[in-house]
Tab-separated table of C-alpha atoms in Angstrom:
chain	number	residue	atom	x	y	z
A	262	MET	CA	-232.324	-139.202	144.631
A	263	SER	CA	-229.967	-140.907	147.024
A	264	ALA	CA	-229.166	-139.389	150.366
A	265	SER	CA	-225.797	-137.764	150.744
A	266	TYR	CA	-223.594	-137.985	153.802
A	267	ASP	CA	-222.635	-134.796	155.619
A	268	ARG	CA	-219.476	-135.541	157.575
A	269	GLY	CA	-219.843	-132.515	159.817
A	270	THR	CA	-217.237	-130.566	161.730
A	271	ILE	CA	-215.818	-133.355	163.851
A	272	GLU	CA	-214.840	-135.561	160.951
A	273	ASP	CA	-213.347	-132.608	159.120
A	274	LEU	CA	-210.879	-132.113	161.957
A	275	GLY	CA	-208.826	-134.841	160.284
A	276	ARG	CA	-207.491	-132.198	157.942
A	277	TRP	CA	-205.559	-130.630	160.786
A	278	ARG	CA	-203.053	-133.441	160.768
A	279	GLU	CA	-200.914	-131.521	158.352
A	280	PHE	CA	-199.425	-128.422	159.886
A	281	SER	CA	-200.143	-125.308	157.907
A	282	ALA	CA	-198.498	-122.095	159.064
A	283	GLY	CA	-201.299	-119.917	157.740
A	284	MET	CA	-203.947	-121.938	159.548
A	285	TRP	CA	-202.145	-121.814	162.882
A	286	ALA	CA	-201.369	-118.136	162.465
A	287	TRP	CA	-205.072	-117.507	161.890
A	288	LEU	CA	-206.030	-119.585	164.925
A	289	PHE	CA	-203.439	-117.997	167.221
A	290	HIS	CA	-204.393	-114.526	166.056
A	291	LYS	CA	-208.055	-115.119	166.898
A	292	VAL	CA	-207.276	-116.656	170.277
A	293	THR	CA	-204.788	-113.964	171.279
A	294	GLY	CA	-207.238	-111.303	170.135
A	295	TRP	CA	-209.971	-112.657	172.383
A	296	ILE	CA	-207.513	-112.965	175.291
A	297	LEU	CA	-206.499	-109.326	174.840
A	298	ILE	CA	-210.137	-108.233	174.806
A	299	GLY	CA	-210.739	-110.209	177.988
A	300	TYR	CA	-207.658	-108.667	179.584
A	301	LEU	CA	-208.820	-105.185	178.607
A	302	PHE	CA	-211.951	-105.536	180.730
A	303	THR	CA	-209.949	-107.001	183.627
A	304	HIS	CA	-207.503	-104.105	183.332
A	305	ILE	CA	-210.322	-101.543	183.442
A	306	ALA	CA	-211.860	-103.301	186.441
A	307	VAL	CA	-208.583	-103.144	188.352
A	308	LEU	CA	-207.951	-99.514	187.441
A	309	SER	CA	-211.470	-98.565	188.469
A	310	THR	CA	-210.608	-99.391	192.081
A	311	ALA	CA	-208.849	-95.993	192.044
A	312	MET	CA	-212.278	-94.423	192.258
A	313	SER	CA	-212.609	-95.888	195.737
A	314	GLY	CA	-209.493	-94.169	196.921
A	315	GLU	CA	-205.735	-94.344	196.813
A	316	SER	CA	-205.391	-97.022	199.479
A	317	VAL	CA	-207.898	-99.397	197.859
A	318	TYR	CA	-206.134	-99.027	194.551
A	319	ASN	CA	-202.708	-99.686	196.081
A	320	GLU	CA	-203.995	-102.651	198.084
A	321	THR	CA	-205.614	-104.180	195.003
A	322	LEU	CA	-202.527	-103.839	192.879
A	323	GLY	CA	-200.248	-104.930	195.689
A	324	GLY	CA	-202.436	-107.926	196.405
A	325	LEU	CA	-202.441	-109.017	192.797
A	326	GLU	CA	-198.702	-108.516	192.413
A	327	GLY	CA	-198.173	-110.593	195.515
A	328	LEU	CA	-199.633	-113.629	193.804
A	329	LEU	CA	-197.085	-115.749	191.920
A	330	LEU	CA	-199.839	-116.929	189.572
A	331	VAL	CA	-200.580	-113.363	188.509
A	332	ARG	CA	-196.910	-112.730	187.771
A	333	PHE	CA	-196.827	-115.846	185.581
A	334	LEU	CA	-199.996	-114.692	183.844
A	335	GLU	CA	-198.311	-111.364	183.129
A	336	VAL	CA	-195.565	-113.204	181.247
A	337	GLY	CA	-198.291	-114.965	179.269
A	338	LEU	CA	-200.068	-111.679	178.620
A	339	LEU	CA	-196.885	-110.163	177.253
A	340	ALA	CA	-196.399	-113.180	174.975
A	341	VAL	CA	-199.997	-112.937	173.757
A	342	ALA	CA	-199.667	-109.218	173.044
A	343	VAL	CA	-196.311	-109.542	171.289
A	344	PHE	CA	-197.523	-112.373	169.041
A	345	HIS	CA	-200.726	-110.513	168.193
A	346	ILE	CA	-198.779	-107.391	167.245
A	347	LEU	CA	-196.186	-109.258	165.171
A	348	ASN	CA	-198.789	-111.339	163.373
A	349	GLY	CA	-200.819	-108.180	162.837
A	350	VAL	CA	-197.844	-106.701	161.016
A	351	ARG	CA	-197.555	-109.946	159.030
A	352	LEU	CA	-201.223	-109.692	158.051
A	353	LEU	CA	-200.808	-106.064	157.095
A	354	LEU	CA	-197.982	-107.027	154.756
A	355	VAL	CA	-200.153	-109.838	153.332
A	356	ASP	CA	-202.965	-107.352	152.759
A	357	LEU	CA	-200.567	-105.103	150.901
A	358	GLY	CA	-199.288	-108.004	148.837
A	359	VAL	CA	-195.797	-107.784	150.299
A	360	GLY	CA	-193.787	-110.964	150.851
A	361	LEU	CA	-196.689	-113.363	150.329
A	362	ASP	CA	-194.318	-116.175	149.486
A	363	ARG	CA	-192.643	-115.713	152.855
A	364	GLN	CA	-195.797	-115.554	154.960
A	365	ALA	CA	-195.055	-118.929	156.585
A	366	ALA	CA	-191.534	-117.856	157.515
A	367	ALA	CA	-192.964	-114.638	158.937
A	368	PHE	CA	-195.244	-116.687	161.177
A	369	TYR	CA	-192.320	-118.737	162.485
A	370	VAL	CA	-190.294	-115.572	163.075
A	371	ALA	CA	-193.230	-114.126	165.023
A	372	LEU	CA	-193.332	-117.264	167.173
A	373	VAL	CA	-189.596	-117.227	167.851
A	374	VAL	CA	-189.469	-113.510	168.665
A	375	THR	CA	-192.494	-113.910	170.928
A	376	GLY	CA	-190.806	-116.775	172.738
A	377	LEU	CA	-187.540	-114.878	173.170
A	378	ILE	CA	-189.266	-111.777	174.526
A	379	ALA	CA	-191.410	-113.840	176.884
A	380	ILE	CA	-188.377	-115.704	178.228
A	381	ALA	CA	-186.411	-112.483	178.603
A	382	SER	CA	-189.271	-110.970	180.606
A	383	VAL	CA	-189.474	-113.788	183.133
A	384	PRO	CA	-186.931	-112.387	185.670
A	385	THR	CA	-188.593	-108.963	185.642
A	386	PHE	CA	-192.151	-110.190	186.010
A	387	LEU	CA	-191.462	-112.917	188.545
A	388	ALA	CA	-189.561	-110.486	190.731
A	389	GLY	CA	-192.767	-108.472	191.012
A	390	VAL	CA	-193.187	-104.794	191.719
A	391	THR	CA	-192.254	-103.227	195.025
A	392	LEU	CA	-194.813	-100.646	195.997
B	27	MET	CA	-216.533	-155.785	155.145
B	28	SER	CA	-218.667	-153.841	152.741
B	29	SER	CA	-216.680	-154.105	149.583
B	30	THR	CA	-217.186	-157.172	147.465
B	31	PRO	CA	-213.919	-158.708	146.406
B	32	SER	CA	-213.875	-160.530	143.138
B	33	ASP	CA	-213.631	-164.315	143.073
B	34	ASP	CA	-209.889	-164.394	142.955
B	35	THR	CA	-209.417	-162.566	146.216
B	36	GLU	CA	-209.426	-163.495	149.830
B	37	THR	CA	-210.756	-161.268	152.564
B	38	VAL	CA	-208.796	-160.660	155.727
B	39	HIS	CA	-210.713	-159.070	158.554
B	40	SER	CA	-208.967	-156.926	161.089
B	41	ASP	CA	-209.116	-158.198	164.674
B	42	ASP	CA	-209.281	-154.650	165.980
B	43	ASP	CA	-212.090	-153.415	163.840
B	44	PRO	CA	-214.369	-155.882	162.114
B	45	ALA	CA	-215.655	-153.058	159.923
B	46	VAL	CA	-212.242	-152.681	158.351
B	47	ALA	CA	-210.918	-155.404	156.159
B	48	SER	CA	-208.067	-155.961	153.798
B	49	VAL	CA	-208.397	-157.542	150.421
B	50	ARG	CA	-205.537	-159.005	148.437
B	51	PRO	CA	-205.459	-161.336	145.476
B	52	GLU	CA	-204.549	-164.936	146.096
B	53	ALA	CA	-201.528	-166.061	144.111
B	54	GLY	CA	-202.278	-168.194	141.090
B	55	MET	CA	-206.020	-167.539	141.152
B	56	ALA	CA	-206.216	-165.318	138.095
B	57	ASP	CA	-209.110	-165.788	135.730
B	58	PRO	CA	-207.690	-168.026	132.988
B	59	SER	CA	-209.947	-166.293	130.468
B	60	GLU	CA	-207.933	-163.122	131.013
B	61	ALA	CA	-204.509	-164.282	130.011
B	62	GLU	CA	-203.050	-160.772	130.006
B	63	ARG	CA	-204.017	-160.041	133.538
B	64	VAL	CA	-201.446	-161.557	135.812
B	65	THR	CA	-202.534	-161.499	139.413
B	66	PRO	CA	-199.354	-160.741	141.268
B	67	ASP	CA	-197.959	-162.838	144.083
B	68	LEU	CA	-197.873	-160.060	146.633
B	69	ASP	CA	-195.311	-161.852	148.766
B	70	ASP	CA	-192.738	-161.001	146.118
B	71	GLU	CA	-194.045	-157.521	145.361
B	72	GLU	CA	-193.683	-154.113	146.845
B	73	THR	CA	-197.100	-153.297	148.202
B	74	ALA	CA	-198.982	-150.349	149.609
B	75	THR	CA	-202.086	-150.419	151.742
B	76	MET	CA	-204.882	-148.013	150.886
B	77	ARG	CA	-207.461	-147.153	153.508
B	78	VAL	CA	-210.415	-145.920	151.490
B	79	PHE	CA	-213.568	-144.179	152.699
B	80	ARG	CA	-216.677	-146.109	151.718
B	81	TYR	CA	-220.316	-145.060	151.738
B	82	ASP	CA	-223.240	-146.094	149.593
B	83	PRO	CA	-226.692	-144.899	150.651
B	84	ASP	CA	-228.375	-147.202	148.129
B	85	VAL	CA	-226.987	-150.419	149.583
B	86	PRO	CA	-228.178	-150.985	153.165
B	87	GLU	CA	-225.061	-152.879	154.297
B	88	ARG	CA	-222.855	-150.065	152.988
B	89	ALA	CA	-224.959	-147.133	154.127
B	90	GLU	CA	-222.880	-146.738	157.286
B	91	PRO	CA	-219.670	-144.831	156.438
B	92	HIS	CA	-216.558	-146.922	157.038
B	93	TYR	CA	-213.123	-147.646	155.631
B	94	ASP	CA	-211.963	-150.551	153.495
B	95	GLU	CA	-208.334	-151.482	153.105
B	96	PHE	CA	-206.863	-152.588	149.822
B	97	VAL	CA	-203.367	-154.027	149.458
B	98	ILE	CA	-201.973	-152.868	146.146
B	99	PRO	CA	-198.853	-154.079	144.331
B	100	THR	CA	-196.871	-150.960	143.504
B	101	HIS	CA	-194.424	-149.982	140.833
B	102	GLU	CA	-192.256	-146.968	140.177
B	103	GLY	CA	-194.281	-143.963	139.072
B	104	MET	CA	-197.559	-145.372	140.375
B	105	THR	CA	-200.061	-142.727	141.394
B	106	VAL	CA	-202.925	-142.785	143.859
B	107	LEU	CA	-205.318	-142.852	140.922
B	108	ASP	CA	-203.501	-145.855	139.433
B	109	ALA	CA	-203.879	-147.612	142.771
B	110	LEU	CA	-207.568	-146.774	143.040
B	111	ILE	CA	-208.194	-148.031	139.517
B	112	TYR	CA	-206.295	-151.209	140.366
B	113	ALA	CA	-208.402	-151.689	143.499
B	114	ARG	CA	-211.615	-151.103	141.591
B	115	ASP	CA	-210.709	-153.367	138.679
B	116	THR	CA	-209.191	-156.133	140.774
B	117	TYR	CA	-211.052	-156.227	144.066
B	118	ASP	CA	-214.261	-154.253	144.140
B	119	SER	CA	-216.002	-152.917	141.060
B	120	SER	CA	-218.358	-150.890	143.244
B	121	LEU	CA	-215.525	-148.629	144.461
B	122	THR	CA	-216.570	-145.225	143.128
B	123	PHE	CA	-214.451	-142.164	142.381
B	124	ARG	CA	-214.252	-139.521	139.678
B	125	HIS	CA	-211.432	-139.426	137.178
B	126	SER	CA	-210.946	-138.560	133.563
B	127	CYS	CA	-207.828	-137.230	131.863
B	128	GLN	CA	-205.281	-138.698	134.319
B	129	GLN	CA	-202.852	-135.881	133.559
B	130	ALA	CA	-203.840	-133.112	135.969
B	131	VAL	CA	-205.919	-131.212	133.450
B	132	CYS	CA	-209.525	-132.159	134.078
B	133	GLY	CA	-209.453	-131.674	137.868
B	134	SER	CA	-212.048	-134.366	138.509
B	135	ASP	CA	-209.988	-136.559	140.832
B	136	ALA	CA	-209.226	-134.164	143.667
B	137	LEU	CA	-209.307	-136.202	146.866
B	138	PHE	CA	-208.238	-135.895	150.479
B	139	VAL	CA	-205.140	-138.068	150.475
B	140	GLN	CA	-203.054	-138.527	153.607
B	141	GLY	CA	-204.488	-135.442	155.227
B	142	ALA	CA	-204.316	-133.027	152.290
B	143	GLN	CA	-206.297	-132.127	149.201
B	144	ARG	CA	-204.427	-133.551	146.212
B	145	LEU	CA	-205.041	-134.645	142.657
B	146	ALA	CA	-204.982	-138.445	142.730
B	147	CYS	CA	-203.512	-138.615	139.232
B	148	ARG	CA	-200.378	-136.667	140.102
B	149	THR	CA	-199.770	-137.907	143.633
B	150	GLN	CA	-197.090	-140.567	143.689
B	151	LEU	CA	-197.628	-143.471	146.064
B	152	SER	CA	-193.926	-143.380	146.875
B	153	ALA	CA	-194.348	-139.890	148.340
B	154	LEU	CA	-196.854	-141.110	150.911
B	155	GLY	CA	-196.540	-143.160	154.063
B	156	ASP	CA	-198.297	-146.448	154.685
B	157	PRO	CA	-201.185	-146.997	155.001
B	158	ILE	CA	-202.456	-144.343	152.628
B	159	GLN	CA	-205.716	-142.886	153.843
B	160	ILE	CA	-208.017	-141.664	151.102
B	161	ASP	CA	-211.139	-139.652	151.855
B	162	PRO	CA	-213.529	-137.589	149.758
B	163	LEU	CA	-212.882	-133.846	149.698
B	164	PRO	CA	-213.772	-132.409	153.122
B	165	HIS	CA	-216.584	-129.923	153.677
B	166	LYS	CA	-218.713	-131.411	150.932
B	167	PRO	CA	-221.583	-133.902	151.209
B	168	VAL	CA	-220.569	-137.402	150.111
B	169	GLU	CA	-222.703	-138.927	147.378
B	170	LYS	CA	-220.981	-142.293	147.228
B	171	ASP	CA	-217.550	-143.517	148.337
B	172	LEU	CA	-215.103	-140.811	147.173
B	173	VAL	CA	-217.612	-138.822	145.123
B	174	VAL	CA	-218.799	-135.544	146.648
B	175	ASP	CA	-221.527	-133.089	145.729
B	176	MET	CA	-219.814	-130.156	143.983
B	177	SER	CA	-222.990	-128.079	143.529
B	178	ASP	CA	-221.906	-125.238	145.822
B	179	PHE	CA	-218.569	-125.027	144.053
B	180	TYR	CA	-220.147	-124.743	140.611
B	181	ASP	CA	-222.754	-122.289	141.908
B	182	GLN	CA	-219.997	-119.989	143.145
B	183	MET	CA	-218.075	-120.319	139.897
B	184	GLU	CA	-221.202	-119.336	137.999
B	185	ALA	CA	-221.892	-116.438	140.366
B	186	ILE	CA	-218.868	-114.460	139.212
B	187	GLU	CA	-220.045	-114.579	135.571
B	188	PRO	CA	-216.926	-116.352	134.310
B	189	TYR	CA	-216.937	-115.269	130.706
B	190	PHE	CA	-214.848	-112.758	128.827
B	191	ASP	CA	-216.894	-109.630	128.204
B	192	PRO	CA	-214.882	-106.898	126.460
B	193	ASP	CA	-216.203	-103.409	125.828
B	194	GLU	CA	-215.436	-103.538	122.167
B	195	THR	CA	-215.186	-106.422	119.777
B	196	PRO	CA	-213.466	-106.262	116.396
B	197	ALA	CA	-215.667	-105.745	113.378
B	198	ASP	CA	-214.065	-108.801	111.848
B	199	ASP	CA	-215.047	-111.887	113.858
B	200	LEU	CA	-211.765	-113.554	112.973
B	201	GLU	CA	-209.640	-110.722	114.291
B	202	GLU	CA	-207.777	-111.489	117.490
B	203	GLN	CA	-208.584	-109.542	120.612
B	204	ARG	CA	-205.024	-108.942	121.683
B	205	GLN	CA	-203.721	-108.054	125.105
B	206	SER	CA	-200.269	-106.821	126.006
B	207	PRO	CA	-197.644	-109.374	127.052
B	208	GLU	CA	-197.421	-107.631	130.445
B	209	ASN	CA	-201.151	-107.986	131.001
B	210	ARG	CA	-201.047	-111.605	129.912
B	211	GLU	CA	-198.228	-112.204	132.382
B	212	LYS	CA	-200.297	-110.624	135.142
B	213	ILE	CA	-203.207	-113.019	134.718
B	214	LYS	CA	-201.252	-116.034	133.495
B	215	LEU	CA	-201.274	-117.996	136.746
B	216	SER	CA	-204.952	-117.332	137.366
B	217	THR	CA	-205.844	-119.017	134.066
B	218	ARG	CA	-204.350	-122.311	135.206
B	219	CYS	CA	-207.370	-123.214	137.357
B	220	ILE	CA	-208.772	-126.659	136.523
B	221	GLN	CA	-211.767	-126.288	138.862
B	222	CYS	CA	-210.850	-129.319	140.934
B	223	GLY	CA	-212.340	-127.765	144.086
B	224	ALA	CA	-209.352	-128.587	146.287
B	225	CYS	CA	-208.986	-124.954	147.333
B	226	GLN	CA	-212.601	-124.510	148.324
B	227	SER	CA	-212.481	-127.795	150.219
B	228	SER	CA	-209.428	-126.645	152.184
B	229	CYS	CA	-210.986	-123.302	153.119
B	230	ASN	CA	-212.402	-123.024	156.631
B	231	VAL	CA	-214.424	-119.968	155.671
B	232	ALA	CA	-216.059	-121.781	152.749
B	233	ALA	CA	-216.806	-124.666	155.117
B	234	GLY	CA	-218.849	-122.359	157.310
B	235	ASP	CA	-220.475	-120.323	154.566
B	236	ASN	CA	-221.852	-122.114	151.526
B	237	GLU	CA	-222.377	-118.785	149.813
B	238	TYR	CA	-218.773	-117.647	150.177
B	239	LEU	CA	-217.442	-117.323	146.653
B	240	GLY	CA	-214.331	-119.250	147.608
B	241	PRO	CA	-210.802	-119.151	146.224
B	242	ALA	CA	-211.478	-120.699	142.814
B	243	ALA	CA	-214.340	-118.379	141.900
B	244	ILE	CA	-212.507	-115.309	143.202
B	245	ASN	CA	-209.422	-116.365	141.263
B	246	LYS	CA	-211.572	-116.609	138.154
B	247	ALA	CA	-212.941	-113.137	138.878
B	248	TYR	CA	-209.350	-111.892	139.255
B	249	ARG	CA	-208.595	-113.295	135.810
B	250	PHE	CA	-211.264	-111.029	134.271
B	251	VAL	CA	-210.926	-107.977	136.517
B	252	MET	CA	-207.234	-107.747	135.641
B	253	ASP	CA	-207.807	-108.287	131.936
B	254	GLU	CA	-207.173	-104.953	130.224
B	255	ARG	CA	-209.562	-105.796	127.409
B	256	GLU	CA	-212.659	-105.572	129.585
B	257	GLY	CA	-213.963	-102.062	130.068
B	258	ALA	CA	-214.303	-99.895	133.179
B	259	GLU	CA	-218.019	-100.557	133.607
B	260	ARG	CA	-217.605	-104.328	133.422
B	261	ARG	CA	-214.708	-104.108	135.831
B	262	LYS	CA	-216.874	-102.171	138.242
B	263	THR	CA	-219.674	-104.737	138.163
B	264	ARG	CA	-217.161	-107.528	138.649
B	265	LEU	CA	-215.710	-105.784	141.689
B	266	GLU	CA	-219.212	-105.350	143.056
B	267	ILE	CA	-219.722	-109.099	142.765
B	268	VAL	CA	-216.519	-109.997	144.582
B	269	GLU	CA	-217.091	-107.310	147.218
B	270	ASP	CA	-220.420	-108.841	148.101
B	271	GLU	CA	-221.092	-109.861	151.707
B	272	HIS	CA	-219.915	-113.362	150.799
B	273	GLY	CA	-217.018	-112.185	148.670
B	274	VAL	CA	-213.363	-111.358	149.099
B	275	TRP	CA	-213.697	-109.801	152.545
B	276	ARG	CA	-214.564	-113.192	153.984
B	277	CYS	CA	-211.052	-114.411	153.241
B	278	GLN	CA	-209.115	-114.866	156.479
B	279	THR	CA	-205.720	-115.271	154.769
B	280	GLN	CA	-205.176	-118.780	156.075
B	281	PHE	CA	-203.307	-119.683	152.865
B	282	SER	CA	-204.908	-123.156	152.903
B	283	CYS	CA	-206.096	-122.706	149.323
B	284	THR	CA	-202.665	-121.655	148.111
B	285	ASP	CA	-201.057	-124.552	149.970
B	286	VAL	CA	-203.219	-127.217	148.314
B	287	CYS	CA	-203.671	-125.813	144.805
B	288	PRO	CA	-202.315	-128.514	142.471
B	289	LYS	CA	-201.588	-125.911	139.806
B	290	ASP	CA	-199.620	-123.643	142.147
B	291	ILE	CA	-201.904	-120.665	141.666
B	292	PRO	CA	-201.237	-118.003	144.322
B	293	LEU	CA	-204.915	-117.884	145.260
B	294	THR	CA	-204.576	-115.918	148.490
B	295	GLU	CA	-202.455	-113.367	146.658
B	296	HIS	CA	-205.167	-112.946	144.035
B	297	ILE	CA	-207.858	-112.561	146.695
B	298	GLN	CA	-205.781	-109.897	148.438
B	299	ALA	CA	-205.217	-108.140	145.121
B	300	LEU	CA	-208.968	-107.952	144.550
B	301	LYS	CA	-209.436	-106.570	148.061
B	302	ARG	CA	-206.995	-103.799	147.215
B	303	GLU	CA	-208.685	-103.161	143.881
B	304	GLY	CA	-212.017	-102.942	145.686
B	305	VAL	CA	-210.667	-100.449	148.227
B	306	LYS	CA	-209.047	-98.321	145.528
B	307	ASP	CA	-212.262	-98.377	143.556
B	308	ASP	CA	-214.332	-97.383	146.602
B	309	LEU	CA	-211.952	-94.537	147.403
B	310	LYS	CA	-212.632	-92.952	144.037
B	311	PHE	CA	-215.883	-91.524	145.346
B	312	TRP	CA	-215.636	-88.508	143.056
B	313	GLU	CA	-215.994	-90.625	139.927
């Protein structure tokens, strides 16, 4: 029997040339999920400084809030959380068989709403928190 | 250049990639013994360029996967399959691909055309850009040129026991086993499947799990699970099959299968419906 040719993962990436809402929604949902899990551990680590005393906790939070990069990351975190929640609702509706023919539109709506909320949050986050 | 153009063609090698070549017939060089076949003068014709995946493990000089380009004279209504047949008959008789009915019924000519799984026989050349890239279905081992190994696909189809198995059959063999119009309507779309494999090829989950039943097999299971003529016990065993570790719960609702299905079957919807049926069935723990 002749050998067959296994094209492997890399060659299969060619299929991504055509944008598919469902595929990107799946990808974004996975990525945002992992980011949120990563943030959860960071969040717990920061909060745990409270066990070392009030001043350590305040200094840690104040120090982080003083960094412009952190304030930008907070905008990103909000965007990640909002998209994950909205797409989660979209997936719930898909699971229930509701609006399956509008699942692509729902993905675009989730993207737009996420973008609007993230932009609207910029002034608040970049201003930082005064302790 | 791996393909072998017939005598009435000239070969034009690309300067950029010597492995890729174009073949076009030379005007006025038609075989005089074939009076009906008029080799077109492509300077006066509308043409399309096909970039076709080539691989032949049995011929050493073609064993390295590459692309060949074929310049095809086009006409209104011409399909990708028409163009492939033209290329095979005119330029390179070794060009290999599956096809049969040429009317979107047999499902044998599903290919990866211009970045999407499509049936070659119903894809118009005019709907595609130029050049037209044609590959075998992704996620499947290539046997030769555009022919892929469909074993996994057929194994999964077989795994869901795709045959009608009613509880009761009429005493008279000639008596119809009727279903209600509403029930027929419910399963109507699922019966359209032509087993082309486009859906399974588009599915990322199936790509990573050869045992995943895949959209076509699950759709076929849906067709029987929802059929009112099969009894409760049969329905239960069918749900057990689709709720297997490699069954419906593997679906990640990417909608790729639904997007590429040439028969417009709402595959993701059917998979989700079976998930719900499975949950409802599992919740009836008192039965």
